[in-house]
Amino acid sequence: MAILANDKHSIGDLFNNRNPFVIPQHQRAYSWEKEEIESFCQDVREIQDEYFFGGIVSVHEHANNVAGRIFKVVDGQQRLVTFTILLILLKEAFEEVARFADLEEDSTTSETAKSLADEIYTTYVTYKNTRVKPPKRENRLTLSKVDRDYFIDLLNNDYKIETSVESHNRLRNARNLIFEELIRPVLEDKLITAEQKLDEFSILREKLLENSVVIHITCDDINEAYQLFEVLNDRGKELAIGDYLRSSTLELLENDFSRQEAASSYWDEILAKKNSEKYIKSYLTSHIAEIKRSNVHRQFQKAFFHTLNEDVENVIKTRIENLRDMYLVYESISEGVYPYPQPYKATSWQQSRLALVIKELDHKLCIPFLLAMFECTSEEDFIEAILSIEKFVFRYITISGLRANRLSEVYRRYIIKLRKGEKFSIDEFRKELKDILETHCNDKIFADSMETNLNYKKNAKTIKKIRYFLTTLEAYHFWYENHKLKNPYPTMSVQYNLDSIEIEHIFPQKPRNIEDIPEEYIHNIGNLSFWSPSDNKAATNNIFSEKRKYYAGSNIAITRELATNESWGKEEIENRKNYYVELALRIFSIK
């Protein structure tokens, strides 16, 4: 990559010497909302000396028939647009000051204000293009196709108030809000003279043109510029990958207007979504199994547009349409919501396991694999894969604390198989998971880890694990007590909101009567059960003999069976722990 320049510039210098800036034709539109504009105005208001407004990344290109050279903006569109709006408002403010000064018969102030207004317009907002005949004045900033004409009208104060284009509304709102925040308070102050208004706006001019600075990085290749932006940009709202793909694909559709318009609409929908950048990466991973951190846009192009047949326009439009449609699936899976439309083939209990994997076990590594499953296999296979993933993740990662790299490799292999059109076998998938458990997380490792990592006293995350653990034991309790010689199967009639259940210390944490029992037994998993929201929990700190009747009336089977004990102490806690471990070893195995 050739970086031609990497220099610090004031905004005045940037607009005066780096002309013109052009937003690539098909890059997305202006996107700043009220919050960003208010933050920008606050930053400008508080400038004392030098204030850094971040980096601008652009591509230097020759354009002999236009201006000799142009700078295509890769990163910095929002700031450049907002600075330009403030400049044009400041120019109009000086013109208003001149009018006030004329009314006050203050010719010095009037002439000075007119001169400053003219300087802003001719030096910073526009430039004289002498490469066309006759020479004419051009804007220093040209926006992408969707906003270009509206922005010109906005700078000329000749814009439409009513518009159906959302980015036009944002541009108009930006102009109005900046005016309200930075211009109107001075213009409408009836207690100060025109000369004092001139001084106030001159201070604002200095803050904007001399004290506001950026780093302008100039490259000689747009691909490399986007790569640089990917590496440098870590602001939480990165747009490089989506912006580049939008621009490049729409350029490829230049000769097919209807498909270009459709693809443009799809991109607008995609890039308007929250986490669109993260989604594009997950989507790509769900097709090629593994991506590198940098050059994601090139990896996307190679995966989908590397070799295109004669129906190139339809291939591109169809891919972007699929990218748009799959976002709803991605969003559902990411939120733990079952992604299939009704009528479901999964029971409510089976559907709830996805939320447990994603939210409670915090296992998001599976999302690209599940996207591939959704597109390439049956709903039944999707359900069975989730159930196996849940068991594996809890045993191997959540409790035993082992790294997910082996599971990640399984996902990678199956994504490749699925995208090649190979039939998915749930039995083969389970066997791979089973082999990993037998080799790296056998029953002894899992049993020892349960006692260590399901101790109530640890922290809030551990309590979350305990809630999941106990409710899952409850789901399989009937099977274990009645049919444990068969493969495990749950009672699916009840799903628990884990946030609504309460952990029960059978031997209470704060007993009324002091008994001789070590503290480590109190928080041991064998001393824990749980109440359902409808249970009577009034006696939770009473001694065991007083709580037995409450246990007997519980809706929870593993809590209700506590009432069969005559007393509760170290021996019972140890027995209960062993019971839990035995049950868990059967449940959290892959058959």
PDB file of C-alpha atoms in Angstrom, residues 506-508 512-513 515 539 541-552 562-563 565-569:
ATOM      1  CA  ILE A 506     -31.448 -26.183  51.927  1.00  0.00           C
ATOM      2  CA  PHE A 507     -29.285 -25.664  54.991  1.00  0.00           C
ATOM      3  CA  PRO A 508     -29.894 -21.884  55.209  1.00  0.00           C
ATOM      4  CA  ARG A 512     -31.838 -18.910  63.133  1.00  0.00           C
ATOM      5  CA  ASN A 513     -30.195 -21.659  65.164  1.00  0.00           C
ATOM      6  CA  GLU A 515     -25.581 -25.608  63.974  1.00  0.00           C
ATOM      7  CA  ALA A 539     -39.513 -20.260  55.348  1.00  0.00           C
ATOM      8  CA  ASN A 541     -34.124 -19.269  56.459  1.00  0.00           C
ATOM      9  CA  ASN A 542     -35.843 -21.714  58.828  1.00  0.00           C
ATOM     10  CA  ILE A 543     -34.264 -24.934  59.994  1.00  0.00           C
ATOM     11  CA  PHE A 544     -34.783 -27.992  57.795  1.00  0.00           C
ATOM     12  CA  SER A 545     -37.507 -29.589  59.923  1.00  0.00           C
ATOM     13  CA  GLU A 546     -39.651 -26.463  59.546  1.00  0.00           C
ATOM     14  CA  LYS A 547     -39.062 -26.221  55.811  1.00  0.00           C
ATOM     15  CA  ARG A 548     -40.004 -29.809  54.928  1.00  0.00           C
ATOM     16  CA  LYS A 549     -43.684 -28.979  54.487  1.00  0.00           C
ATOM     17  CA  TYR A 550     -42.817 -26.157  52.080  1.00  0.00           C
ATOM     18  CA  TYR A 551     -40.599 -28.492  50.091  1.00  0.00           C
ATOM     19  CA  ALA A 552     -43.401 -31.053  49.937  1.00  0.00           C
ATOM     20  CA  LEU A 562     -36.215 -33.011  49.714  1.00  0.00           C
ATOM     21  CA  ALA A 563     -39.220 -33.582  51.962  1.00  0.00           C
ATOM     22  CA  ASN A 565     -35.368 -36.563  54.192  1.00  0.00           C
ATOM     23  CA  GLU A 566     -35.771 -36.690  57.975  1.00  0.00           C
ATOM     24  CA  SER A 567     -32.842 -34.343  58.595  1.00  0.00           C
ATOM     25  CA  TRP A 568     -30.259 -32.302  56.719  1.00  0.00           C
ATOM     26  CA  GLY A 569     -26.534 -32.138  57.372  1.00  0.00           C
TER      27      GLY A 569
END
